[in-house]
C-alpha atoms as an extended CHARMM CRD file, in Angstrom:
* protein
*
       184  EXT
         1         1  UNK       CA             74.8440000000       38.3180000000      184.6150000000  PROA      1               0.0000000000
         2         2  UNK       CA             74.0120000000       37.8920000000      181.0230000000  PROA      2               0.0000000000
         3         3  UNK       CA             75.2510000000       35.0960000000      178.7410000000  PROA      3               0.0000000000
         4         4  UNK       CA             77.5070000000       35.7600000000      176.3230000000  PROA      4               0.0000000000
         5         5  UNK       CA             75.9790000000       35.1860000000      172.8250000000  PROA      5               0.0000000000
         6         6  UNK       CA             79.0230000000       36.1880000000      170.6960000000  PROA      6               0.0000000000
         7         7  UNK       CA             79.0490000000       32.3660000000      169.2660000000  PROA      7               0.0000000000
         8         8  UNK       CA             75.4390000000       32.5030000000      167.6620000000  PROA      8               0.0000000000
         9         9  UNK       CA             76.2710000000       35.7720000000      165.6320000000  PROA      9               0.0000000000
        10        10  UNK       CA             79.1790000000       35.1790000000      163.7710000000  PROA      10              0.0000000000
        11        11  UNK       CA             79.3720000000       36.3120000000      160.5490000000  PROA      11              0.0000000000
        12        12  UNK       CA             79.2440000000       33.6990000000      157.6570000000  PROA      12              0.0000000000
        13        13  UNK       CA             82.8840000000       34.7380000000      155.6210000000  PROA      13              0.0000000000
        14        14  UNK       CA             81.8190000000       35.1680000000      151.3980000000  PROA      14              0.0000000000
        15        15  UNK       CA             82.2220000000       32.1810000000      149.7480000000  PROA      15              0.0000000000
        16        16  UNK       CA             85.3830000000       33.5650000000      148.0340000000  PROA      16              0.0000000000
        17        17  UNK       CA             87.1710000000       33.1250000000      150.8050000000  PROA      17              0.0000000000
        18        18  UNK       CA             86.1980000000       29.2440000000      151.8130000000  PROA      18              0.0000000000
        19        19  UNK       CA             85.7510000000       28.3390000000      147.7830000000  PROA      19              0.0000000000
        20        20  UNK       CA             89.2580000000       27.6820000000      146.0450000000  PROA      20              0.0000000000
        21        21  UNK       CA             89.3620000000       29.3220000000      142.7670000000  PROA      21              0.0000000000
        22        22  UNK       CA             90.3190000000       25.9510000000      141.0800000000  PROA      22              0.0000000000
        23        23  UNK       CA             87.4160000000       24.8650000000      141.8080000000  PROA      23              0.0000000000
        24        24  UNK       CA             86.5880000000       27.6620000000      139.6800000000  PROA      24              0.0000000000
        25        25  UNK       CA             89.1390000000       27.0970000000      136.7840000000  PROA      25              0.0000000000
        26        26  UNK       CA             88.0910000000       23.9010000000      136.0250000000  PROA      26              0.0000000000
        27        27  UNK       CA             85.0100000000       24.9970000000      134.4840000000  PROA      27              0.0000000000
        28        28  UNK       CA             86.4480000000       27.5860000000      131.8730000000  PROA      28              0.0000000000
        29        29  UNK       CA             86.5430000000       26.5340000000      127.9170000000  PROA      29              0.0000000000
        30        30  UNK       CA             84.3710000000       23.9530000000      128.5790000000  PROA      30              0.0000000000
        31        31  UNK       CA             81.0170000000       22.7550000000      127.2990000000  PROA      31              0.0000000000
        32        32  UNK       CA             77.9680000000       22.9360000000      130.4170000000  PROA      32              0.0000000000
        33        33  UNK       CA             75.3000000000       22.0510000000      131.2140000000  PROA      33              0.0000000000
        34        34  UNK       CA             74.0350000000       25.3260000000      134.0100000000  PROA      34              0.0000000000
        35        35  UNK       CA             70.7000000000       24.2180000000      136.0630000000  PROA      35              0.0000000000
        36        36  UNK       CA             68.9380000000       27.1340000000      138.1990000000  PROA      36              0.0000000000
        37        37  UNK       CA             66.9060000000       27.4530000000      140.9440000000  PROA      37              0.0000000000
        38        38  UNK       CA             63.9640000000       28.0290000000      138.2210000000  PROA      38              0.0000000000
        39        39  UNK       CA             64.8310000000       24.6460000000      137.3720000000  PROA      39              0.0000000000
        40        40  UNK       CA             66.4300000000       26.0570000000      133.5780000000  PROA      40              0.0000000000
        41        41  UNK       CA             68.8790000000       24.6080000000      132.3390000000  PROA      41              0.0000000000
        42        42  UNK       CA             71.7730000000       26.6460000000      130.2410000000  PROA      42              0.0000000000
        43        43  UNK       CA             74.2100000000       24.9140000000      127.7940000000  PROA      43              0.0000000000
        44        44  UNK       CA             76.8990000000       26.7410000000      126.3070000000  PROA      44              0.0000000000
        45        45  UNK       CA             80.9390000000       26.9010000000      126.2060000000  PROA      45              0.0000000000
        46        46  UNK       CA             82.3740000000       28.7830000000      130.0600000000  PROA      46              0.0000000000
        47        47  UNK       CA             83.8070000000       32.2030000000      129.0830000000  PROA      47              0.0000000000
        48        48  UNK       CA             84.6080000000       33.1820000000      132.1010000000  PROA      48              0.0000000000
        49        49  UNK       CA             83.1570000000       33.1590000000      135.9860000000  PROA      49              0.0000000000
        50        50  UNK       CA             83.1320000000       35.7900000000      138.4760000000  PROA      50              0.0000000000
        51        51  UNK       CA             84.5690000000       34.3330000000      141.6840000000  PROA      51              0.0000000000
        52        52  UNK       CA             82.1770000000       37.1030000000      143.7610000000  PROA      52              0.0000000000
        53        53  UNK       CA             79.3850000000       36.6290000000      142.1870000000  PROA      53              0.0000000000
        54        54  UNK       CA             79.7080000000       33.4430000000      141.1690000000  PROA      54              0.0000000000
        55        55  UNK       CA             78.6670000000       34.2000000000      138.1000000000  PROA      55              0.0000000000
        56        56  UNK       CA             78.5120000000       32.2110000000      134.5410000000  PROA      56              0.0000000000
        57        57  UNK       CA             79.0820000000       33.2750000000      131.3740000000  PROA      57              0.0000000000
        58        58  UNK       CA             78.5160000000       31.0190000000      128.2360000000  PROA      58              0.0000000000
        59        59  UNK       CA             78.3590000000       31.3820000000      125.0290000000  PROA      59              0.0000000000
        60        60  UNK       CA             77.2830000000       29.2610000000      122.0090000000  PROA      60              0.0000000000
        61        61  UNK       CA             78.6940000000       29.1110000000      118.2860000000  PROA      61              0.0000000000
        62        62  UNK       CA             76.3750000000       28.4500000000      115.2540000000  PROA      62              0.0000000000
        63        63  UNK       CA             77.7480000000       25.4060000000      113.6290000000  PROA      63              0.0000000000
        64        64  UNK       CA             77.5900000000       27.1210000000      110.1060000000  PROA      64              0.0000000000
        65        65  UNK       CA             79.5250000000       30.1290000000      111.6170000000  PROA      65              0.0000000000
        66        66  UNK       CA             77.4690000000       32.2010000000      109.6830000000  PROA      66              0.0000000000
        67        67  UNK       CA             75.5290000000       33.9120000000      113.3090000000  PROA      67              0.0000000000
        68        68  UNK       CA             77.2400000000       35.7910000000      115.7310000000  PROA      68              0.0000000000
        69        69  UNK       CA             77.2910000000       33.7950000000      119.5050000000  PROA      69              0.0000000000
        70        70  UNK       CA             74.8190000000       34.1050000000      121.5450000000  PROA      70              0.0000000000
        71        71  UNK       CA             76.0450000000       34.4170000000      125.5020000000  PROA      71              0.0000000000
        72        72  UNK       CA             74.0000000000       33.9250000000      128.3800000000  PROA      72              0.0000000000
        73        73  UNK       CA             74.8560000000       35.4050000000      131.5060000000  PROA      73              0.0000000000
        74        74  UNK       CA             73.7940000000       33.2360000000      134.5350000000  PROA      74              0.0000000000
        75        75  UNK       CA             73.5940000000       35.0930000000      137.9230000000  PROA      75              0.0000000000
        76        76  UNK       CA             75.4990000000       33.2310000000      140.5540000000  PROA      76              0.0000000000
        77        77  UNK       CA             72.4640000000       32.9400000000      143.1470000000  PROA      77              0.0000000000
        78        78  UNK       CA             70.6160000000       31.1940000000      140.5720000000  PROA      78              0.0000000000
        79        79  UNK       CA             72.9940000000       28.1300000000      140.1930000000  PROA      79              0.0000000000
        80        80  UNK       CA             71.8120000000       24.9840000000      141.6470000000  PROA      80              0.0000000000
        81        81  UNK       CA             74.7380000000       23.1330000000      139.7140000000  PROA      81              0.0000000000
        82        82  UNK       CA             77.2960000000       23.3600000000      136.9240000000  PROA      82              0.0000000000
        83        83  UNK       CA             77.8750000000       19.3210000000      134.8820000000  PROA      83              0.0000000000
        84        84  UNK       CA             80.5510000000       19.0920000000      131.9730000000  PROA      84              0.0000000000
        85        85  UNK       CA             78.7970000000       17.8210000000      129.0720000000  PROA      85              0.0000000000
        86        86  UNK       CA             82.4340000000       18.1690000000      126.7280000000  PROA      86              0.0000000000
        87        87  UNK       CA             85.7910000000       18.8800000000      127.9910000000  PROA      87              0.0000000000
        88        88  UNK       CA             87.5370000000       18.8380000000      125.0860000000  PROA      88              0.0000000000
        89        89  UNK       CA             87.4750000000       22.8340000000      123.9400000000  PROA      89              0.0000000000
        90        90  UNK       CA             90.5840000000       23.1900000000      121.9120000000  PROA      90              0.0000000000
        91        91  UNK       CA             88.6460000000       24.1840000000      118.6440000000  PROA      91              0.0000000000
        92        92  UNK       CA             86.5740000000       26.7220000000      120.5730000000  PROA      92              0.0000000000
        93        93  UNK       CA             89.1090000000       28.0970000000      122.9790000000  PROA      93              0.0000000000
        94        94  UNK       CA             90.0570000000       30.5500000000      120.3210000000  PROA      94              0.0000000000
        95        95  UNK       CA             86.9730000000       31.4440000000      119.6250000000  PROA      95              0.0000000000
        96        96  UNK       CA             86.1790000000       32.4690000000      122.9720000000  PROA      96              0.0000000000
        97        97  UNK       CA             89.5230000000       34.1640000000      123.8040000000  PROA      97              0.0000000000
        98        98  UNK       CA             89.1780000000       36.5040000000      120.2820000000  PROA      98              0.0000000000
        99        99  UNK       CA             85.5010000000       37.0290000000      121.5260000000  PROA      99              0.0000000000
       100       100  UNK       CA             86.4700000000       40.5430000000      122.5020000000  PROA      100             0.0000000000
       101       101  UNK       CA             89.9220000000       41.6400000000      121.4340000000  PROA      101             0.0000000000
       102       102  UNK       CA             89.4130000000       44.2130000000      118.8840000000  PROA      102             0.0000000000
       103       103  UNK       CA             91.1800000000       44.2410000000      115.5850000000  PROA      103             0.0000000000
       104       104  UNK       CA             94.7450000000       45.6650000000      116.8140000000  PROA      104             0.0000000000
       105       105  UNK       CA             94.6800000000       42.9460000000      119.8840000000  PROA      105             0.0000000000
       106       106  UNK       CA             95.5570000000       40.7200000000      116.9700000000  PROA      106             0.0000000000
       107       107  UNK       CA             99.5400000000       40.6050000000      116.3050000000  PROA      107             0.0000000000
       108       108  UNK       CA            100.7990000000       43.0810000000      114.0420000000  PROA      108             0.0000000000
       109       109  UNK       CA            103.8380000000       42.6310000000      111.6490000000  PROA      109             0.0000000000
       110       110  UNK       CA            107.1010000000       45.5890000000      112.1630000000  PROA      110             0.0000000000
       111       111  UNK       CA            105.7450000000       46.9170000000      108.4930000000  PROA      111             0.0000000000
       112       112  UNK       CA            102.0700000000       46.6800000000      109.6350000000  PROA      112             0.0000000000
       113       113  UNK       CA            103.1770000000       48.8380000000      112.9820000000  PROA      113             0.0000000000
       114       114  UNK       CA            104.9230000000       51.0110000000      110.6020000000  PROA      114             0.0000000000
       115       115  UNK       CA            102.3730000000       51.6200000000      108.5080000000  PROA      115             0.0000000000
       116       116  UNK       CA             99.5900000000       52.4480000000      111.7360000000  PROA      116             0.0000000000
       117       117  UNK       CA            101.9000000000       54.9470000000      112.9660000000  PROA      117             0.0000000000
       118       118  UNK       CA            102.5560000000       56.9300000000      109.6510000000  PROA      118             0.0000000000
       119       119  UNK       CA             98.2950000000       56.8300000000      109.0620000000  PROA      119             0.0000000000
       120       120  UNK       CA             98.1210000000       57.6370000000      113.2690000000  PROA      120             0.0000000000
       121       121  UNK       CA            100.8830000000       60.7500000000      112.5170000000  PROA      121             0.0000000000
       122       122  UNK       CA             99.4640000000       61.6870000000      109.1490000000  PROA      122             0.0000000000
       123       123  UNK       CA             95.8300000000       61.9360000000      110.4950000000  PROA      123             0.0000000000
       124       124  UNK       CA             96.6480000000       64.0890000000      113.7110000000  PROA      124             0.0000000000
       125       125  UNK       CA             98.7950000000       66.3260000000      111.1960000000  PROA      125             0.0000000000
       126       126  UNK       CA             96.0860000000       66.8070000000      109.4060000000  PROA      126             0.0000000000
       127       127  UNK       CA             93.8900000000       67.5150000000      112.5470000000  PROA      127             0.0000000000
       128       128  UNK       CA             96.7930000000       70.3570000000      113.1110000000  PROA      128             0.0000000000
       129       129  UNK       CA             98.2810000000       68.5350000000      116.1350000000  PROA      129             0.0000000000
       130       130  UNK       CA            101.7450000000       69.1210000000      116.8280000000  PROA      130             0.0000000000
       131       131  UNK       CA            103.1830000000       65.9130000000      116.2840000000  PROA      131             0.0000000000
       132       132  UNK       CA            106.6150000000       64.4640000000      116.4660000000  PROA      132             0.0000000000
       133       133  UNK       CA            108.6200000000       61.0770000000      117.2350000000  PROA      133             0.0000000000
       134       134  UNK       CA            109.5010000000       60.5420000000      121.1540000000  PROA      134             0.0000000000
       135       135  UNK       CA            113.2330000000       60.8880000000      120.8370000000  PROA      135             0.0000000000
       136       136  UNK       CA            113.9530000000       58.2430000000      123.6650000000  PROA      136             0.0000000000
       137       137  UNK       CA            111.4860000000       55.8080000000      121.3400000000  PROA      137             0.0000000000
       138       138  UNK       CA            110.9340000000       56.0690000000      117.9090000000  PROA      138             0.0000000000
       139       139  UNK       CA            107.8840000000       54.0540000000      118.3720000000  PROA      139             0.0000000000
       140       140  UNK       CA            105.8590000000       56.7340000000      120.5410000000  PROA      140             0.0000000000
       141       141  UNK       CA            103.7490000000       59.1340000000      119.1450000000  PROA      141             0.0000000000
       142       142  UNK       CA            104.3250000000       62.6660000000      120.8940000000  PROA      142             0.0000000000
       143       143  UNK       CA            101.2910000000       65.3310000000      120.8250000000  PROA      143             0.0000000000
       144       144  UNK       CA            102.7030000000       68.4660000000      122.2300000000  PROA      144             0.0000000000
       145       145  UNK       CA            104.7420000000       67.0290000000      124.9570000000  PROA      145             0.0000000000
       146       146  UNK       CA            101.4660000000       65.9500000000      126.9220000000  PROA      146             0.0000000000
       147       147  UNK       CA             99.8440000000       62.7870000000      125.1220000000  PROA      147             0.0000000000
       148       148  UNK       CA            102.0700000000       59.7430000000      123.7860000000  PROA      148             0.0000000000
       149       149  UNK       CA            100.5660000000       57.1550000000      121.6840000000  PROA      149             0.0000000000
       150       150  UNK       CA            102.5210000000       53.5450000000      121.3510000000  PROA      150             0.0000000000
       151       151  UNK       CA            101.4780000000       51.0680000000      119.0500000000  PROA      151             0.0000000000
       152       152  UNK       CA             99.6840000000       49.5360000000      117.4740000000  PROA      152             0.0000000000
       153       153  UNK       CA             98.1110000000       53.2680000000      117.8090000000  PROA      153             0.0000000000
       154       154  UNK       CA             94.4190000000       52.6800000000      118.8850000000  PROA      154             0.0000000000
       155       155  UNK       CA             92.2860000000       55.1640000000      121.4180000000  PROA      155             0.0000000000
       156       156  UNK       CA             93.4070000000       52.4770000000      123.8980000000  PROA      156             0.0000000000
       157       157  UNK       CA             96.9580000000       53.2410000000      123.4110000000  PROA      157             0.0000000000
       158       158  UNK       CA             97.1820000000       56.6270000000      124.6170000000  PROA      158             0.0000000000
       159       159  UNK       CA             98.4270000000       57.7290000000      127.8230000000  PROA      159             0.0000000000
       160       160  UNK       CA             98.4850000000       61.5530000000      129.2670000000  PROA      160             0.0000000000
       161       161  UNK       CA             97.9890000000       62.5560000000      132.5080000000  PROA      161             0.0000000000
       162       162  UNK       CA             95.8230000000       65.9890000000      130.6840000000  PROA      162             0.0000000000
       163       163  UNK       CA             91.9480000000       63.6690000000      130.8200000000  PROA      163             0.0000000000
       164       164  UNK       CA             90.7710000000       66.3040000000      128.6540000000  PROA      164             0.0000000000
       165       165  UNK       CA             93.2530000000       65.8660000000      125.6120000000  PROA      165             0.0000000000
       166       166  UNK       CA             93.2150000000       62.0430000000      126.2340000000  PROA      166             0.0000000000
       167       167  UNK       CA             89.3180000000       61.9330000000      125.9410000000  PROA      167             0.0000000000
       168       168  UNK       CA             89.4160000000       64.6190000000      122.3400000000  PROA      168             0.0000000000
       169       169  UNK       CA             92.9640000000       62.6240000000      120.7920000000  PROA      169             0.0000000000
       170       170  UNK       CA             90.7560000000       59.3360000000      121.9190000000  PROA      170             0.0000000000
       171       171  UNK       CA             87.4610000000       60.3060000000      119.7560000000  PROA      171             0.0000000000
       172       172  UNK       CA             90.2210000000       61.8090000000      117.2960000000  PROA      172             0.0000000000
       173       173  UNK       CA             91.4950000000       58.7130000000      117.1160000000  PROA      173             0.0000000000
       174       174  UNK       CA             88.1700000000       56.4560000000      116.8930000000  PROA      174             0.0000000000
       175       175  UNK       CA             86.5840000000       58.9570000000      114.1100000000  PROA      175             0.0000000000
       176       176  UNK       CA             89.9540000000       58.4760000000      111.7920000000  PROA      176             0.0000000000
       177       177  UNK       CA             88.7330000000       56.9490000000      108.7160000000  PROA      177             0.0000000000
       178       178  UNK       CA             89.8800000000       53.4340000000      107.4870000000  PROA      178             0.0000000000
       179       179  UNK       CA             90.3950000000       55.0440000000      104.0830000000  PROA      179             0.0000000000
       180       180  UNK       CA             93.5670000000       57.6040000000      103.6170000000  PROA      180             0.0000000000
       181       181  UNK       CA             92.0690000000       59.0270000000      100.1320000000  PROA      181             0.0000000000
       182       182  UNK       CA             88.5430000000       59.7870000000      102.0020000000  PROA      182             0.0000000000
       183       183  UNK       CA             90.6070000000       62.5740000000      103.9990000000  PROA      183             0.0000000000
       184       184  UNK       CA             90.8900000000       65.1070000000      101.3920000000  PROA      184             0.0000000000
């Protein structure tokens, strides 16, 4: 009879499972030091990390603030070893948060939302959209019953079940010009 050799095989569980994402967390808005297999070493301040991949992403700020950061993305089967070099990230935290928000991510004023949707309403008029105010909220943008725009009324804040009129009110939408005289 054969022995059983179930024990040798197991499977080795991802390291998501055994690593606690704390671990993880303590890294983030800090300033690293990042040393690889290749024996490189990355600085920069933690954007974020993948807990899969275990993967790094830093960025640096020119001092001047006069370049745009540079980020380095450090693959998670490179890393020999993360160090904190600075922990104290309060004047860069910012930074890195509005890294990618775009312009409307920022907090609008009630005249500034105003405003958006009369230049969002006014544009797909113009486009020959029919357009009207949601009656349940005056704050929704309603093309024909099958698209609804809420503020601060960007591509992103469309929602329709119809993928095709999303995707054309969407470029519609990203094409519109900054400028309200340019549209005549």
């Amino acid at each position: 009879m054969a022995s059983d050799d179930s024990s040798n095989n197991r499977i080795q569980p991802h390291s998501i499972f055994i690593k606690d994402p704390e671990d993880w967390m303590q890294y983030l808005y800090k300033f690293v030091s990042v040393k690889t297999t290749g024996l490189t070493e990355h600085v920069g301040w933690v954007y974020t990390i993948d807990p899969v991949s275990e993967t790094v992403c830093l960025v640096r700020f020119d001092d001047t603030g006069r370049e745009i950061p540079s980020m380095d993305i450090v693959m998670g089967h490179a890393v020999n070893s993360i160090e904190i070099i600075n922990a104290y990230a309060e004047q860069y935290r910012a930074k890195l948060d509005q890294l990618f928000k775009s312009k409307f991510d920022i907090p609008l004023t009630r005249a500034e939302i105003s405003q958006r949707r009369d230049k969002v309403t006014d544009w797909l008029i113009k486009n020959r959209l029919p357009v009207k105010q949601d009656s349940s909220d005056t704050d929704v943008i309603n093309v024909a019953d099958v698209l609804f725009i809420e503020a601060p009324y960007t591509s992103e804040h469309c929602r329709s079940t119809n993928e095709i009129i999303l995707g054309k009110i969407q470029g519609l939408l990203k094409n519109m010009p900054e400028d309200a005289d340019s549209w005549i």
